[in-house]
Short mmCIF file of C-alpha atoms and ligand atoms in Angstrom, two decimals:
data_model
loop_
_atom_site.label_atom_id
_atom_site.label_comp_id
_atom_site.label_asym_id
_atom_site.label_seq_id
_atom_site.Cartn_x
_atom_site.Cartn_y
_atom_site.Cartn_z
CA MET A 1 10.18 -2.81 26.42
CA ASN A 2 10.50 -0.49 23.58
CA TYR A 3 10.24 -1.32 19.91
CA ASN A 4 11.61 -0.33 16.62
CA SER A 5 9.87 0.46 13.33
CA THR A 6 10.93 -2.43 10.58
CA ARG A 7 11.99 0.10 8.18
CA ASP A 8 14.23 2.52 10.49
CA LYS A 9 15.65 1.10 13.57
CA THR A 10 16.24 4.59 14.88
CA LYS A 11 12.48 5.05 15.37
CA VAL A 12 12.10 3.90 18.96
CA VAL A 13 8.64 4.25 20.65
CA THR A 14 6.91 2.46 23.64
CA ALA A 15 4.24 -0.18 23.90
CA ALA A 16 1.58 2.71 24.17
CA GLN A 17 3.02 4.60 21.32
CA ALA A 18 3.08 1.55 18.99
CA ILE A 19 -0.73 0.75 19.69
CA ALA A 20 -1.63 4.09 19.32
CA GLN A 21 0.35 5.06 16.11
CA GLY A 22 -0.35 1.50 14.37
CA ILE A 23 1.96 2.17 11.87
CA SER A 24 5.50 3.86 11.89
CA ASP A 25 5.66 7.32 9.74
CA GLU A 26 8.00 5.98 7.12
CA GLY A 27 5.42 2.82 6.55
CA GLY A 28 6.94 0.10 8.71
CA LEU A 29 5.54 -1.61 11.57
CA PHE A 30 6.34 -1.79 14.98
CA VAL A 31 8.40 -4.90 16.37
CA PRO A 32 9.49 -5.28 20.56
CA GLN A 33 13.25 -4.90 20.70
CA SER A 34 13.53 -8.16 22.43
CA LEU A 35 11.31 -10.50 23.82
CA PRO A 36 10.35 -12.06 26.93
CA GLN A 37 12.02 -15.57 27.83
CA TYR A 38 10.02 -18.38 29.66
CA SER A 39 11.44 -21.22 30.76
CA LEU A 40 9.86 -24.67 30.71
CA GLU A 41 9.41 -24.03 34.56
CA ASP A 42 7.64 -20.77 33.62
CA ILE A 43 5.46 -22.95 31.14
CA LYS A 44 5.03 -25.52 33.71
CA SER A 45 3.42 -22.64 36.05
CA PHE A 46 1.10 -21.33 33.05
CA CYS A 47 -0.41 -24.64 33.04
CA ALA A 48 -1.89 -23.92 36.45
CA MET A 49 -3.70 -20.78 35.34
CA ASP A 50 -6.59 -20.03 34.15
CA TYR A 51 -6.70 -18.31 30.28
CA LYS A 52 -7.05 -15.03 31.78
CA GLY A 53 -4.09 -15.41 34.12
CA ARG A 54 -1.85 -16.30 31.02
CA ALA A 55 -2.83 -13.55 29.29
CA LYS A 56 -2.22 -11.10 32.07
CA LYS A 57 1.25 -12.49 32.74
CA ILE A 58 2.15 -12.69 29.01
CA MET A 59 0.94 -9.35 27.74
CA GLY A 60 2.30 -7.57 30.78
CA ASP A 61 5.66 -8.48 30.15
CA PHE A 62 5.43 -6.61 26.79
CA LEU A 63 3.63 -3.48 27.87
CA GLY A 64 6.19 -1.61 29.85
CA ASP A 65 4.27 1.30 30.18
CA PHE A 66 0.66 -0.26 31.22
CA THR A 67 -0.07 -0.73 35.08
CA ALA A 68 -0.73 -4.32 36.49
CA GLU A 69 -4.28 -3.04 36.71
CA GLU A 70 -4.98 -1.72 33.30
CA ILE A 71 -3.53 -5.20 32.02
CA SER A 72 -6.02 -6.90 34.35
CA GLU A 73 -8.75 -4.37 33.80
CA SER A 74 -8.46 -4.93 29.75
CA VAL A 75 -8.04 -8.96 29.90
CA ASP A 76 -11.08 -9.12 32.45
CA ALA A 77 -13.21 -7.11 30.04
CA ALA A 78 -12.17 -8.57 26.80
CA TYR A 79 -12.55 -12.46 27.68
CA ASP A 80 -15.49 -12.49 29.50
CA ALA A 81 -17.01 -15.95 29.76
CA GLU A 82 -20.43 -14.39 28.80
CA LYS A 83 -18.70 -13.15 25.32
CA PHE A 84 -16.90 -16.22 24.60
CA GLU A 85 -19.26 -19.21 25.70
CA GLY A 86 -17.21 -19.83 28.70
CA ASP A 87 -14.05 -19.48 30.56
CA ASN A 88 -11.47 -20.87 27.96
CA PRO A 89 -12.06 -18.55 25.22
CA SER A 90 -10.10 -20.80 22.72
CA PRO A 91 -10.91 -24.82 23.23
CA ILE A 92 -9.54 -27.67 21.72
CA SER A 93 -11.07 -30.65 19.75
CA TYR A 94 -8.81 -33.43 19.10
CA VAL A 95 -10.20 -34.47 15.35
CA TYR A 96 -8.34 -37.13 12.91
CA ILE A 97 -7.15 -35.39 9.90
CA GLY A 98 -5.98 -38.11 7.70
CA SER A 99 -4.39 -40.97 10.01
CA THR A 100 -3.14 -38.21 12.76
CA GLU A 101 -5.14 -36.86 15.28
CA ALA A 102 -4.57 -33.18 16.07
CA ALA A 103 -5.62 -30.31 18.20
CA VAL A 104 -8.06 -27.92 16.66
CA LEU A 105 -7.51 -24.85 18.32
CA GLU A 106 -11.23 -23.29 18.14
CA LEU A 107 -10.73 -19.28 18.13
CA TRP A 108 -13.91 -18.38 16.66
CA HIS A 109 -16.33 -18.93 20.03
CA GLY A 110 -16.34 -14.83 20.35
CA PRO A 111 -19.29 -12.51 19.54
CA THR A 112 -18.40 -12.07 15.62
CA CYS A 113 -18.00 -16.16 15.37
CA ALA A 114 -14.08 -15.39 13.88
CA PHE A 115 -10.81 -15.75 15.50
CA LYS A 116 -10.23 -11.93 14.96
CA ASP A 117 -12.39 -11.50 18.23
CA MET A 118 -9.51 -13.06 20.50
CA ALA A 119 -7.54 -9.79 19.54
CA LEU A 120 -10.15 -7.50 18.62
CA GLN A 121 -12.35 -7.41 21.94
CA ILE A 122 -8.79 -6.93 23.92
CA LEU A 123 -7.96 -4.11 21.25
CA PRO A 124 -9.55 -1.19 22.16
CA HIS A 125 -9.13 -1.39 25.61
CA LEU A 126 -5.04 -1.27 24.73
CA LEU A 127 -6.02 1.73 22.25
CA THR A 128 -7.67 3.51 24.34
CA LYS A 129 -5.41 3.50 27.35
CA SER A 130 -2.43 4.09 24.82
CA VAL A 131 -4.16 7.19 23.26
CA LYS A 132 -4.70 8.72 26.55
CA LYS A 133 -0.95 7.76 27.52
CA THR A 134 0.40 9.33 24.70
CA CYS A 135 -2.11 12.24 23.16
CA ALA A 136 -4.19 13.08 26.24
CA ASP A 137 -7.93 14.08 25.07
CA LYS A 138 -7.17 13.25 21.14
CA GLN A 139 -9.77 11.20 19.55
CA ALA A 140 -8.91 8.25 18.03
CA VAL A 141 -9.92 7.37 14.55
CA ILE A 142 -9.59 3.85 13.51
CA LEU A 143 -9.29 2.88 9.51
CA VAL A 144 -9.86 -1.04 8.88
CA ALA A 145 -9.17 -2.17 5.75
CA THR A 146 -11.06 -5.96 5.76
CA SER A 147 -11.30 -9.11 4.08
CA GLY A 148 -14.59 -9.81 5.90
CA ASP A 149 -13.75 -11.09 9.80
CA THR A 150 -11.75 -8.16 10.72
CA GLY A 151 -14.24 -5.73 9.97
CA LYS A 152 -17.16 -6.88 11.97
CA ALA A 153 -14.75 -8.05 14.81
CA ALA A 154 -13.31 -4.38 15.16
CA LEU A 155 -16.77 -2.76 14.55
CA GLU A 156 -17.84 -4.89 17.49
CA GLY A 157 -15.03 -4.08 19.68
CA PHE A 158 -15.27 -0.42 19.03
CA CYS A 159 -18.72 0.01 19.17
CA ASP A 160 -19.58 3.07 21.44
CA VAL A 161 -16.14 3.02 22.92
CA ASP A 162 -15.29 6.44 24.13
CA GLY A 163 -12.84 8.70 22.54
CA THR A 164 -13.14 6.45 19.44
CA LYS A 165 -14.88 6.55 15.73
CA ILE A 166 -14.23 3.80 13.44
CA MET A 167 -14.74 3.35 9.88
CA VAL A 168 -14.40 0.26 8.00
CA PHE A 169 -13.82 -0.34 4.32
CA TYR A 170 -14.23 -3.88 2.72
CA PRO A 171 -14.34 -5.17 -1.42
CA VAL A 172 -17.65 -5.02 -2.40
CA ASP A 173 -17.79 -8.42 -4.13
CA GLY A 174 -15.04 -9.81 -1.63
CA VAL A 175 -17.01 -10.94 1.39
CA SER A 176 -19.43 -13.68 2.19
CA PRO A 177 -23.21 -12.62 2.49
CA MET A 178 -23.13 -13.12 6.24
CA GLN A 179 -20.49 -10.91 6.66
CA LYS A 180 -21.70 -8.35 4.64
CA ARG A 181 -24.78 -9.17 7.01
CA GLN A 182 -22.89 -8.50 9.63
CA MET A 183 -21.42 -5.55 8.88
CA ALA A 184 -24.38 -3.60 7.23
CA THR A 185 -26.39 -4.15 10.62
CA GLN A 186 -23.45 -3.17 13.12
CA LYS A 187 -24.92 -0.93 15.72
CA GLY A 188 -23.28 2.27 17.57
CA GLU A 189 -22.92 5.92 17.20
CA ASN A 190 -18.96 5.79 16.22
CA VAL A 191 -19.41 3.44 13.95
CA SER A 192 -19.36 3.57 9.91
CA VAL A 193 -19.02 0.73 6.75
CA VAL A 194 -18.41 1.49 3.35
CA ALA A 195 -17.95 -1.08 0.66
CA ILE A 196 -15.01 -0.22 -1.88
CA LYS A 197 -15.01 -1.46 -5.71
CA GLY A 198 -11.85 -3.21 -5.25
CA ASN A 199 -10.28 -6.30 -4.34
CA PHE A 200 -9.28 -7.10 -0.47
CA ASP A 201 -5.38 -5.65 -1.31
CA ASP A 202 -7.12 -2.55 -2.98
CA ALA A 203 -8.87 -1.42 0.52
CA GLN A 204 -5.81 -2.26 2.28
CA THR A 205 -3.25 0.21 0.09
CA GLY A 206 -6.16 2.67 0.28
CA VAL A 207 -6.11 2.51 4.01
CA LYS A 208 -2.39 2.36 4.37
CA LYS A 209 -2.20 5.55 2.06
CA ILE A 210 -4.46 7.70 3.98
CA PHE A 211 -2.43 6.85 7.44
CA THR A 212 0.83 7.98 5.71
CA ASN A 213 -0.97 11.10 4.15
CA ALA A 214 0.78 14.29 5.68
CA ASP A 215 -1.97 16.60 4.42
CA ILE A 216 -4.97 14.22 5.88
CA LYS A 217 -2.78 13.97 9.28
CA SER A 218 -2.33 17.49 9.86
CA THR A 219 -6.46 18.06 9.37
CA LEU A 220 -6.97 15.41 11.64
CA ALA A 221 -4.74 17.12 14.16
CA GLU A 222 -6.30 20.43 13.70
CA ASN A 223 -9.50 18.49 14.80
CA ASN A 224 -8.00 17.06 17.57
CA MET A 225 -8.20 13.58 16.20
CA ILE A 226 -5.58 10.75 15.46
CA PHE A 227 -5.26 7.88 13.12
CA SER A 228 -5.00 4.43 14.57
CA SER A 229 -5.26 0.85 13.33
CA ALA A 230 -6.92 -2.39 14.24
CA ASN A 231 -5.43 -4.28 11.15
CA SER A 232 -2.88 -7.10 12.15
CA ILE A 233 -0.01 -4.17 11.48
CA ASN A 234 -0.99 -2.83 14.97
CA TRP A 235 1.19 -4.69 17.78
CA GLY A 236 -2.01 -4.70 19.54
CA ARG A 237 -3.58 -7.09 17.40
CA LEU A 238 -0.64 -9.56 17.49
CA LEU A 239 0.44 -9.58 21.07
CA PRO A 240 -3.26 -10.92 22.19
CA GLN A 241 -2.80 -13.86 19.84
CA ILE A 242 0.57 -14.74 21.38
CA VAL A 243 -1.40 -15.61 24.32
CA TYR A 244 -3.41 -18.63 22.79
CA TYR A 245 -0.78 -20.71 21.37
CA PHE A 246 0.51 -20.89 25.34
CA SER A 247 -2.58 -21.38 26.08
CA ALA A 248 -2.85 -24.26 24.20
CA TYR A 249 0.11 -25.61 24.49
CA CYS A 250 -0.95 -25.56 28.51
CA GLU A 251 -4.28 -27.25 27.41
CA MET A 252 -2.73 -30.21 25.98
CA VAL A 253 -0.35 -30.63 28.65
CA ASN A 254 -3.25 -30.50 31.00
CA ALA A 255 -5.15 -32.93 29.01
CA GLY A 256 -2.16 -35.37 29.00
CA ARG A 257 -1.22 -35.15 25.26
CA ILE A 258 2.09 -33.83 25.46
CA VAL A 259 4.82 -33.48 28.46
CA PRO A 260 6.57 -30.23 29.05
CA GLY A 261 9.13 -29.74 26.69
CA ASP A 262 7.51 -31.87 23.75
CA LYS A 263 7.72 -29.85 20.40
CA ILE A 264 4.60 -29.25 18.83
CA ASN A 265 3.81 -28.29 15.05
CA VAL A 266 1.47 -25.09 14.52
CA ALA A 267 -0.70 -25.52 11.39
CA VAL A 268 -2.58 -21.85 10.43
CA PRO A 269 -4.93 -20.92 7.43
CA THR A 270 -3.28 -18.08 6.53
CA GLY A 271 -4.16 -14.49 4.90
CA ASN A 272 -2.23 -11.57 6.34
CA PHE A 273 0.47 -13.56 7.73
CA GLY A 274 -0.77 -12.23 11.78
CA ASN A 275 -2.17 -15.26 13.19
CA ILE A 276 0.96 -17.54 12.26
CA LEU A 277 3.42 -14.88 13.15
CA ALA A 278 2.06 -14.77 16.76
CA SER A 279 3.22 -18.35 17.21
CA PHE A 280 6.34 -17.63 15.50
CA TYR A 281 6.92 -15.00 18.31
CA ALA A 282 5.50 -17.85 21.25
CA MET A 283 8.43 -20.10 19.92
CA ASN A 284 10.92 -17.49 20.06
CA MET A 285 9.68 -16.75 24.02
CA GLY A 286 10.49 -20.43 24.43
CA LEU A 287 7.32 -22.48 23.48
CA PRO A 288 8.56 -25.63 22.31
CA VAL A 289 7.51 -25.52 18.11
CA ASN A 290 9.07 -28.00 15.40
CA LYS A 291 7.28 -26.83 12.51
CA PHE A 292 5.22 -23.75 11.04
CA ILE A 293 2.76 -24.78 8.51
CA CYS A 294 1.58 -21.95 6.53
CA ALA A 295 -1.94 -22.63 4.69
CA SER A 296 -2.76 -20.96 1.46
CA ASN A 297 -5.91 -20.96 -0.80
CA ALA A 298 -5.98 -20.67 -4.60
CA ASN A 299 -4.03 -17.30 -3.53
CA ASN A 300 -0.93 -19.20 -2.76
CA VAL A 301 1.55 -16.13 -2.82
CA LEU A 302 2.93 -17.44 0.43
CA THR A 303 3.50 -20.91 -0.68
CA ASP A 304 5.38 -19.80 -3.40
CA PHE A 305 7.33 -17.62 -1.72
CA ILE A 306 8.51 -20.30 1.11
CA ALA A 307 9.52 -22.80 -1.99
CA THR A 308 11.33 -20.19 -3.88
CA GLY A 309 12.40 -17.08 -1.47
CA THR A 310 10.72 -14.72 -4.29
CA TYR A 311 7.68 -12.85 -3.12
CA ASP A 312 5.82 -12.07 -6.70
CA LYS A 313 2.42 -10.42 -6.19
CA LYS A 314 1.91 -9.93 -9.76
CA ARG A 315 -0.90 -12.96 -10.30
CA ASP A 316 -4.44 -13.03 -10.61
CA PHE A 317 -6.13 -12.42 -7.93
CA HIS A 318 -8.89 -15.47 -6.88
CA THR A 319 -12.03 -14.95 -5.30
CA THR A 320 -12.30 -17.98 -3.15
CA ILE A 321 -14.88 -19.33 -0.52
CA SER A 322 -12.15 -18.52 2.10
CA PRO A 323 -12.70 -14.88 1.74
CA SER A 324 -10.53 -13.89 4.65
CA MET A 325 -7.37 -15.38 2.86
CA ASP A 326 -8.25 -13.74 -0.59
CA ILE A 327 -5.01 -11.73 -0.18
CA LEU A 328 -1.84 -11.37 -1.71
CA VAL A 329 0.47 -8.85 0.22
CA SER A 330 0.49 -10.37 3.68
CA SER A 331 1.23 -7.17 5.70
CA ASN A 332 2.79 -9.19 8.49
CA LEU A 333 5.82 -11.03 6.63
CA GLU A 334 7.60 -7.80 7.12
CA ARG A 335 8.00 -8.49 10.73
CA LEU A 336 9.01 -12.19 9.69
CA LEU A 337 11.48 -10.78 7.53
CA TYR A 338 12.65 -8.25 10.08
CA HIS A 339 13.50 -10.88 12.30
CA LEU A 340 14.66 -13.68 10.28
CA THR A 341 17.65 -11.12 9.24
CA GLY A 342 18.49 -10.41 12.57
CA GLY A 343 16.90 -7.25 12.89
CA ASP A 344 18.23 -5.67 9.20
CA ASP A 345 16.08 -2.45 8.58
CA ALA A 346 17.80 -1.52 5.66
CA LYS A 347 17.23 -4.89 3.58
CA VAL A 348 13.53 -4.87 4.94
CA ALA A 349 12.86 -1.48 3.65
CA MET A 350 14.66 -2.48 0.16
CA TRP A 351 12.18 -5.23 -0.13
CA MET A 352 9.18 -3.92 0.71
CA LYS A 353 10.09 -0.88 -1.61
CA GLU A 354 10.96 -3.30 -4.34
CA LEU A 355 7.63 -5.11 -3.65
CA SER A 356 5.65 -1.69 -3.54
CA GLU A 357 7.44 -0.73 -7.04
CA ASN A 358 8.15 -3.56 -9.00
CA GLY A 359 5.54 -6.08 -7.70
CA CYS A 360 8.18 -8.40 -6.31
CA TYR A 361 11.06 -9.23 -4.17
CA THR A 362 13.78 -12.05 -3.55
CA VAL A 363 15.32 -12.61 -0.24
CA ASP A 364 18.99 -13.54 0.10
CA ASP A 365 20.15 -17.20 0.70
CA ALA A 366 20.30 -16.68 4.17
CA THR A 367 17.08 -15.43 4.96
CA LYS A 368 15.40 -17.89 2.83
CA LYS A 369 17.46 -20.77 5.01
CA ALA A 370 15.94 -19.37 8.06
CA LEU A 371 12.62 -19.33 6.51
CA THR A 372 12.52 -22.94 5.26
CA ASP A 373 14.52 -23.85 8.66
CA LEU A 374 10.82 -23.12 10.48
CA PHE A 375 8.06 -22.64 8.00
CA VAL A 376 6.42 -24.89 5.51
CA GLY A 377 4.07 -23.66 2.66
CA GLY A 378 1.20 -25.49 1.22
CA CYS A 379 -1.99 -24.49 -0.72
CA CYS A 380 -5.56 -26.23 -1.62
CA ASP A 381 -7.91 -24.68 -3.99
CA ASP A 382 -11.78 -24.35 -3.12
CA LYS A 383 -13.03 -27.92 -4.78
CA GLN A 384 -10.17 -29.64 -2.20
CA THR A 385 -11.43 -27.33 0.58
CA GLN A 386 -15.00 -28.56 -0.03
CA LYS A 387 -13.85 -32.12 -0.32
CA THR A 388 -12.14 -31.91 3.34
CA ILE A 389 -15.35 -30.20 4.79
CA GLY A 390 -17.39 -33.08 3.73
CA GLU A 391 -14.70 -35.94 4.63
CA ILE A 392 -14.22 -34.56 8.26
CA TYR A 393 -17.52 -34.19 8.69
CA ALA A 394 -18.26 -37.81 7.49
CA LYS A 395 -15.30 -39.75 9.32
CA GLU A 396 -15.13 -37.60 12.54
CA ASN A 397 -18.56 -36.06 12.54
CA TYR A 398 -16.68 -32.46 13.20
CA LEU A 399 -17.99 -29.59 11.32
CA CYS A 400 -15.46 -27.00 9.93
CA ASP A 401 -15.64 -23.76 7.87
CA THR A 402 -13.77 -22.80 4.93
CA HIS A 403 -10.64 -21.40 6.07
CA THR A 404 -9.90 -24.03 8.45
CA ALA A 405 -10.34 -26.66 5.95
CA VAL A 406 -7.85 -25.25 4.18
CA ALA A 407 -5.46 -25.70 6.92
CA PHE A 408 -6.97 -29.50 7.32
CA ASP A 409 -6.04 -30.18 4.19
CA VAL A 410 -2.34 -28.62 4.16
CA TYR A 411 -1.75 -30.40 7.33
CA GLU A 412 -2.88 -33.66 5.71
CA GLN A 413 -0.47 -33.06 2.44
CA TYR A 414 2.33 -32.02 4.97
CA VAL A 415 1.89 -35.55 7.23
CA ARG A 416 1.97 -37.57 3.85
CA ASN A 417 4.88 -35.91 2.55
CA THR A 418 7.00 -35.94 5.67
CA GLY A 419 5.54 -38.40 8.00
CA ASP A 420 6.27 -36.12 10.71
CA LYS A 421 3.97 -37.41 13.79
CA THR A 422 4.93 -34.16 15.65
CA PRO A 423 1.64 -33.34 17.64
CA THR A 424 0.14 -30.78 15.55
CA VAL A 425 -1.83 -27.62 16.59
CA ILE A 426 -4.44 -26.23 14.33
CA ALA A 427 -5.71 -22.95 14.23
CA SER A 428 -9.55 -23.24 13.38
CA THR A 429 -10.48 -19.66 12.45
CA ALA A 430 -14.38 -19.41 11.70
CA SER A 431 -17.53 -20.59 12.92
CA PRO A 432 -18.85 -22.76 9.97
CA TYR A 433 -22.12 -20.89 9.55
CA LYS A 434 -20.20 -17.61 9.03
CA PHE A 435 -19.67 -19.65 5.25
CA SER A 436 -22.73 -21.68 5.56
CA ARG A 437 -23.30 -21.71 1.79
CA ALA A 438 -20.04 -23.10 1.25
CA VAL A 439 -19.93 -25.25 3.81
CA LEU A 440 -23.48 -26.78 3.41
CA SER A 441 -22.67 -27.41 -0.42
CA SER A 442 -19.91 -29.12 0.57
CA LEU A 443 -22.06 -32.01 2.49
CA THR A 444 -24.82 -32.51 -0.10
CA GLU A 445 -25.65 -32.43 -3.34
CA GLU A 446 -29.03 -30.60 -2.94
CA THR A 447 -29.93 -27.53 -4.34
CA LEU A 448 -29.34 -25.00 -1.29
CA PRO A 449 -32.11 -22.38 -0.56
CA GLU A 450 -31.79 -18.85 -1.95
CA ASP A 451 -31.97 -17.44 1.34
CA GLU A 452 -28.67 -16.91 3.86
CA PHE A 453 -30.84 -17.66 6.76
CA ALA A 454 -32.64 -20.50 5.24
CA THR A 455 -29.29 -21.64 4.34
CA VAL A 456 -27.90 -21.58 7.89
CA GLN A 457 -31.17 -23.34 9.17
CA ALA A 458 -30.68 -26.15 6.71
CA LEU A 459 -27.26 -26.53 7.92
CA SER A 460 -28.33 -26.86 11.56
CA ASP A 461 -31.00 -29.44 10.58
CA LYS A 462 -28.53 -31.56 8.37
CA THR A 463 -25.92 -31.55 10.94
CA ASN A 464 -27.76 -31.54 14.46
CA THR A 465 -25.50 -28.20 15.18
CA PRO A 466 -26.42 -25.50 16.72
CA VAL A 467 -26.85 -21.84 15.25
CA PRO A 468 -24.23 -19.42 16.97
CA ALA A 469 -26.66 -17.07 18.58
CA PRO A 470 -25.14 -13.49 17.36
CA LEU A 471 -25.56 -15.00 13.61
CA LYS A 472 -28.95 -16.06 14.47
CA ALA A 473 -30.18 -12.74 15.77
CA LEU A 474 -28.49 -10.95 12.58
CA LYS A 475 -32.06 -12.28 10.80
CA GLU A 476 -33.98 -9.86 12.43
CA ALA A 477 -31.78 -6.81 12.49
CA LYS A 478 -31.76 -3.59 10.69
CA GLU A 479 -29.41 -2.41 7.65
CA ARG A 480 -27.81 0.54 8.27
CA PHE A 481 -24.98 0.89 5.78
CA SER A 482 -24.84 0.54 1.94
CA LEU A 483 -22.56 3.42 0.73
CA GLN A 484 -20.03 2.26 -2.04
CA CYS A 485 -17.34 4.39 -2.94
CA GLU A 486 -14.18 3.80 -5.46
CA VAL A 487 -10.60 2.94 -4.37
CA ASP A 488 -9.24 6.46 -5.30
CA GLU A 489 -12.29 8.24 -3.02
CA MET A 490 -11.34 6.69 -0.10
CA PRO A 491 -9.58 10.02 1.29
CA GLN A 492 -12.48 12.19 0.93
CA VAL A 493 -14.70 9.31 2.28
CA VAL A 494 -12.76 9.43 5.73
CA LEU A 495 -12.68 13.15 5.93
CA SER A 496 -16.66 13.67 5.10
CA GLY A 497 -17.31 10.96 7.19
CA LEU A 498 -15.45 12.48 10.19
CA GLY A 499 -16.92 15.79 9.23
CA ILE A 500 -14.11 17.58 8.51
CA ASN A 501 -13.33 17.91 4.95
C1 LIG B 1 -8.38 -13.14 9.36
C2 LIG B 1 -8.69 -14.59 9.21
C3 LIG B 1 -7.46 -15.64 8.37
C4 LIG B 1 -6.16 -15.18 8.11
O1 LIG B 1 -5.60 -14.60 9.24
P1 LIG B 1 -4.43 -14.01 9.24
O2 LIG B 1 -3.83 -13.69 10.44
O3 LIG B 1 -4.48 -12.47 8.27
O4 LIG B 1 -3.05 -14.74 8.56
C5 LIG B 1 -7.56 -16.97 8.36
N1 LIG B 1 -9.16 -17.56 8.70
C6 LIG B 1 -10.12 -16.63 9.11
C7 LIG B 1 -11.51 -16.96 9.31
C8 LIG B 1 -9.98 -14.86 9.09
O5 LIG B 1 -11.36 -14.17 9.69
#
């Protein structure tokens, strides 16, 4: 199976090339030329497998230039029971959200307590193998722009992986104290972390510019290095996420909640549009899906896009209590547009050019219709997010994080508006302990402790739930990284960080 660029179909690469390169030269994203198709019988056969079995089958069908051993090795190393608190890395809790019981797919049982681990524990294995296949002995330099969770998950995934270096840029005031601490204390000889004086979009744009800067690329080449990306623009990030939607469906079948063939809805707290896009791929491979519910926080550019067909990033940027969704340019939407237009690379390239030059674009009617046939948008502000956390805890004794709460609320709005009773999978994307302050203050009027770890303990005491071990351990960890830079200094910081300026 080969891959195209969304902005230029004549660019055709293998899976390994797509993963090693991360992004196409002209700025497009790599998308599969075709998708594996699974019948109901296939899906039934997945139901008899464990998570690793499902992952090996599904990912294997996409990774044409990998051997079965390579895939098997990667999956086994990534979804190790010890790293993910058991054999199923994405367990389901059934929770009443308003008047309907939803399947809450907990994607945060990995080493950094956010759903990014589902992809970033396996990406380093796929990436190092891809680089070996396509560029021999070159060193892969991973640049990451993060709104918080990707950075830590990527650092953890790539920590001391031979043949790689990783640099993470995060917005100085745009991540939670726990996220900052997770990154600043990261171990490993091949890692570095830099705070930029700007927001997430500045960080993401800065990284994209470095990736596509011909001078910097040739400097790297002279030093036997190549850039790659661990952001969700990398196909190797999206692919592992397709697996857990099939897996969730199988778990629901096995639990007797649905029978094979029943449709489900999927609700996802959305930022860069990677997670929800993975469920769209799953549907196009045969997973029975009715609607995709795209939940946003106060940065509701996607809600407006789904409602109007106009994507307009010219608006205030809000720093919210769900920082991993504080995004105005959702990169993976480009892939969705490519597929909804039937692979119209010229159209996609034009819209993306308009976005970068004018800050907005409007899709044509056919694309708008294809979008709204499947996608429903909705949003929720911080106040409503906190109210939702408090209500779900009071009624259901279920503690959720701020991002998941946004999806809960938007799902509830959707059911209220439509009466749709289709069984729904809601992606739960982070442990509540990553956002302890906002979560605890949703549960109590009392003054919270100043100290982050005292807050974590207070949340645990109040709810009788355990603090995840990796977060507990941070209390004693030593801070290693404190560098800050301006956005336009990023290229220089990269080169000097690599010792090649
Ligand atoms: C990254 C992240 C999101 C957004 O996911 P996308 O794939 O970027 O849409 C939502 N919640 C949490 C906790 C995250 O870390």
